[in-house]
Amino acid sequence: ETIAENSIPGDYKLLSNYPNPFNPQTTIKFIVDKNISGIALIKIYNSAGILVDIAELFINGKGVYQFVWKAEKFSSGVYFYSVDFGDEILFSKMLLLK
């Protein structure tokens, strides 16, 4: 299993979430550059590294995919998110300001 940083060339690229900082929601976008079909797991962690939310997004081939994280029930602060493709995991951080 490979853990990659944001813009290392490969089969996947995680784009910056937008807007960032955000309130009450942000869009997480990523690029898939290979023909795959399956589920990507999007995991949200608080600043202590505790998993606070998880979602599944169906991937079907190359393209740009996005997921809108609605954070109404969460408090202000730094959050980290990962997108797990099964063979690679990408990480980034975001800031929720209320």
PDB file of C-alpha atoms in Angstrom:
ATOM      1  CA  GLU A   1       0.000   0.000   0.000  1.00  0.00           C
ATOM      2  CA  THR A   2       1.409   3.369  -1.015  1.00  0.00           C
ATOM      3  CA  ILE A   3       0.797   6.561   0.943  1.00  0.00           C
ATOM      4  CA  ALA A   4       1.215   9.587  -1.306  1.00  0.00           C
ATOM      5  CA  GLU A   5       1.347  13.321  -0.720  1.00  0.00           C
ATOM      6  CA  ASN A   6      -0.855  15.738  -2.670  1.00  0.00           C
ATOM      7  CA  SER A   7       0.892  16.151  -6.013  1.00  0.00           C
ATOM      8  CA  ILE A   8       3.221  13.182  -6.433  1.00  0.00           C
ATOM      9  CA  PRO A   9       2.724  11.935 -10.011  1.00  0.00           C
ATOM     10  CA  GLY A  10       0.742   8.721 -10.159  1.00  0.00           C
ATOM     11  CA  ASP A  11      -2.638   7.228 -10.835  1.00  0.00           C
ATOM     12  CA  TYR A  12      -4.420   9.665  -8.494  1.00  0.00           C
ATOM     13  CA  LYS A  13      -4.154  13.357  -7.655  1.00  0.00           C
ATOM     14  CA  LEU A  14      -5.856  15.077  -4.744  1.00  0.00           C
ATOM     15  CA  LEU A  15      -6.827  18.678  -5.469  1.00  0.00           C
ATOM     16  CA  SER A  16      -7.247  21.281  -2.723  1.00  0.00           C
ATOM     17  CA  ASN A  17     -10.681  21.361  -1.181  1.00  0.00           C
ATOM     18  CA  TYR A  18     -12.691  24.470  -2.011  1.00  0.00           C
ATOM     19  CA  PRO A  19     -13.429  26.724  -0.312  1.00  0.00           C
ATOM     20  CA  ASN A  20     -10.756  26.484   2.355  1.00  0.00           C
ATOM     21  CA  PRO A  21     -11.312  27.810   5.005  1.00  0.00           C
ATOM     22  CA  PHE A  22     -14.989  26.901   4.773  1.00  0.00           C
ATOM     23  CA  ASN A  23     -18.353  27.083   6.518  1.00  0.00           C
ATOM     24  CA  PRO A  24     -20.589  25.069   6.457  1.00  0.00           C
ATOM     25  CA  GLN A  25     -19.417  22.822   3.585  1.00  0.00           C
ATOM     26  CA  THR A  26     -16.466  22.211   1.295  1.00  0.00           C
ATOM     27  CA  THR A  27     -15.876  20.244  -1.894  1.00  0.00           C
ATOM     28  CA  ILE A  28     -13.106  17.645  -1.999  1.00  0.00           C
ATOM     29  CA  LYS A  29     -11.935  16.926  -5.566  1.00  0.00           C
ATOM     30  CA  PHE A  30      -9.546  14.354  -6.950  1.00  0.00           C
ATOM     31  CA  ILE A  31      -8.416  13.037 -10.306  1.00  0.00           C
ATOM     32  CA  VAL A  32      -8.288   9.370 -11.260  1.00  0.00           C
ATOM     33  CA  ASP A  33      -5.862   8.736 -14.113  1.00  0.00           C
ATOM     34  CA  LYS A  34      -6.445   5.039 -14.703  1.00  0.00           C
ATOM     35  CA  ASN A  35      -9.376   2.881 -15.659  1.00  0.00           C
ATOM     36  CA  ILE A  36     -10.693   1.499 -12.395  1.00  0.00           C
ATOM     37  CA  SER A  37     -14.103   0.738 -11.031  1.00  0.00           C
ATOM     38  CA  GLY A  38     -14.897   0.584  -7.340  1.00  0.00           C
ATOM     39  CA  ILE A  39     -15.321   2.533  -4.133  1.00  0.00           C
ATOM     40  CA  ALA A  40     -13.114   5.335  -2.829  1.00  0.00           C
ATOM     41  CA  LEU A  41     -13.379   5.891   0.919  1.00  0.00           C
ATOM     42  CA  ILE A  42     -13.288   9.510   2.048  1.00  0.00           C
ATOM     43  CA  LYS A  43     -12.331   9.796   5.708  1.00  0.00           C
ATOM     44  CA  ILE A  44     -12.416  12.970   7.804  1.00  0.00           C
ATOM     45  CA  TYR A  45     -10.273  13.253  10.952  1.00  0.00           C
ATOM     46  CA  ASN A  46     -10.207  15.931  13.629  1.00  0.00           C
ATOM     47  CA  SER A  47      -6.977  17.641  14.727  1.00  0.00           C
ATOM     48  CA  ALA A  48      -6.370  14.849  17.269  1.00  0.00           C
ATOM     49  CA  GLY A  49      -6.401  12.274  14.449  1.00  0.00           C
ATOM     50  CA  ILE A  50      -9.759  10.779  15.445  1.00  0.00           C
ATOM     51  CA  LEU A  51     -11.995   9.632  12.591  1.00  0.00           C
ATOM     52  CA  VAL A  52     -15.148  11.795  12.733  1.00  0.00           C
ATOM     53  CA  ASP A  53     -16.826  11.068   9.391  1.00  0.00           C
ATOM     54  CA  ILE A  54     -16.582   8.612   6.503  1.00  0.00           C
ATOM     55  CA  ALA A  55     -18.214   8.403   3.074  1.00  0.00           C
ATOM     56  CA  GLU A  56     -18.068   6.157   0.021  1.00  0.00           C
ATOM     57  CA  LEU A  57     -17.816   7.470  -3.521  1.00  0.00           C
ATOM     58  CA  PHE A  58     -18.207   5.190  -6.544  1.00  0.00           C
ATOM     59  CA  ILE A  59     -15.370   5.473  -9.081  1.00  0.00           C
ATOM     60  CA  ASN A  60     -15.945   4.368 -12.658  1.00  0.00           C
ATOM     61  CA  GLY A  61     -12.964   5.061 -14.916  1.00  0.00           C
ATOM     62  CA  LYS A  62     -10.682   8.034 -15.456  1.00  0.00           C
ATOM     63  CA  GLY A  63     -11.930  11.489 -14.558  1.00  0.00           C
ATOM     64  CA  VAL A  64     -12.414  14.190 -11.964  1.00  0.00           C
ATOM     65  CA  TYR A  65     -14.512  13.225  -8.959  1.00  0.00           C
ATOM     66  CA  GLN A  66     -15.839  15.317  -6.113  1.00  0.00           C
ATOM     67  CA  PHE A  67     -17.437  14.913  -2.733  1.00  0.00           C
ATOM     68  CA  VAL A  68     -19.173  17.667  -0.736  1.00  0.00           C
ATOM     69  CA  TRP A  69     -18.498  17.432   2.991  1.00  0.00           C
ATOM     70  CA  LYS A  70     -21.250  19.056   5.047  1.00  0.00           C
ATOM     71  CA  ALA A  71     -19.797  20.082   8.395  1.00  0.00           C
ATOM     72  CA  GLU A  72     -22.770  21.745  10.114  1.00  0.00           C
ATOM     73  CA  LYS A  73     -22.523  19.436  13.141  1.00  0.00           C
ATOM     74  CA  PHE A  74     -18.765  19.891  13.592  1.00  0.00           C
ATOM     75  CA  SER A  75     -16.911  22.577  15.530  1.00  0.00           C
ATOM     76  CA  SER A  76     -14.359  25.033  14.135  1.00  0.00           C
ATOM     77  CA  GLY A  77     -10.840  23.770  13.692  1.00  0.00           C
ATOM     78  CA  VAL A  78      -8.338  21.971  11.509  1.00  0.00           C
ATOM     79  CA  TYR A  79      -9.486  18.727   9.936  1.00  0.00           C
ATOM     80  CA  PHE A  80      -7.568  16.196   7.879  1.00  0.00           C
ATOM     81  CA  TYR A  81      -9.056  14.128   5.110  1.00  0.00           C
ATOM     82  CA  SER A  82      -7.947  11.090   3.182  1.00  0.00           C
ATOM     83  CA  VAL A  83      -9.142   9.470   0.003  1.00  0.00           C
ATOM     84  CA  ASP A  84      -8.458   5.730   0.042  1.00  0.00           C
ATOM     85  CA  PHE A  85      -8.501   4.060  -3.367  1.00  0.00           C
ATOM     86  CA  GLY A  86      -7.507   0.645  -2.024  1.00  0.00           C
ATOM     87  CA  ASP A  87      -4.060   0.722  -3.636  1.00  0.00           C
ATOM     88  CA  GLU A  88      -3.153   4.300  -2.656  1.00  0.00           C
ATOM     89  CA  ILE A  89      -4.197   6.808   0.023  1.00  0.00           C
ATOM     90  CA  LEU A  90      -3.958  10.585  -0.379  1.00  0.00           C
ATOM     91  CA  PHE A  91      -4.107  13.069   2.536  1.00  0.00           C
ATOM     92  CA  SER A  92      -4.695  16.790   2.965  1.00  0.00           C
ATOM     93  CA  LYS A  93      -5.949  19.262   5.569  1.00  0.00           C
ATOM     94  CA  MET A  94      -8.709  21.854   5.731  1.00  0.00           C
ATOM     95  CA  LEU A  95      -9.984  24.535   8.085  1.00  0.00           C
ATOM     96  CA  LEU A  96     -13.572  24.878   9.299  1.00  0.00           C
ATOM     97  CA  LEU A  97     -14.347  28.391  10.586  1.00  0.00           C
ATOM     98  CA  LYS A  98     -17.710  29.101  12.187  1.00  0.00           C
TER      99      LYS A  98
END
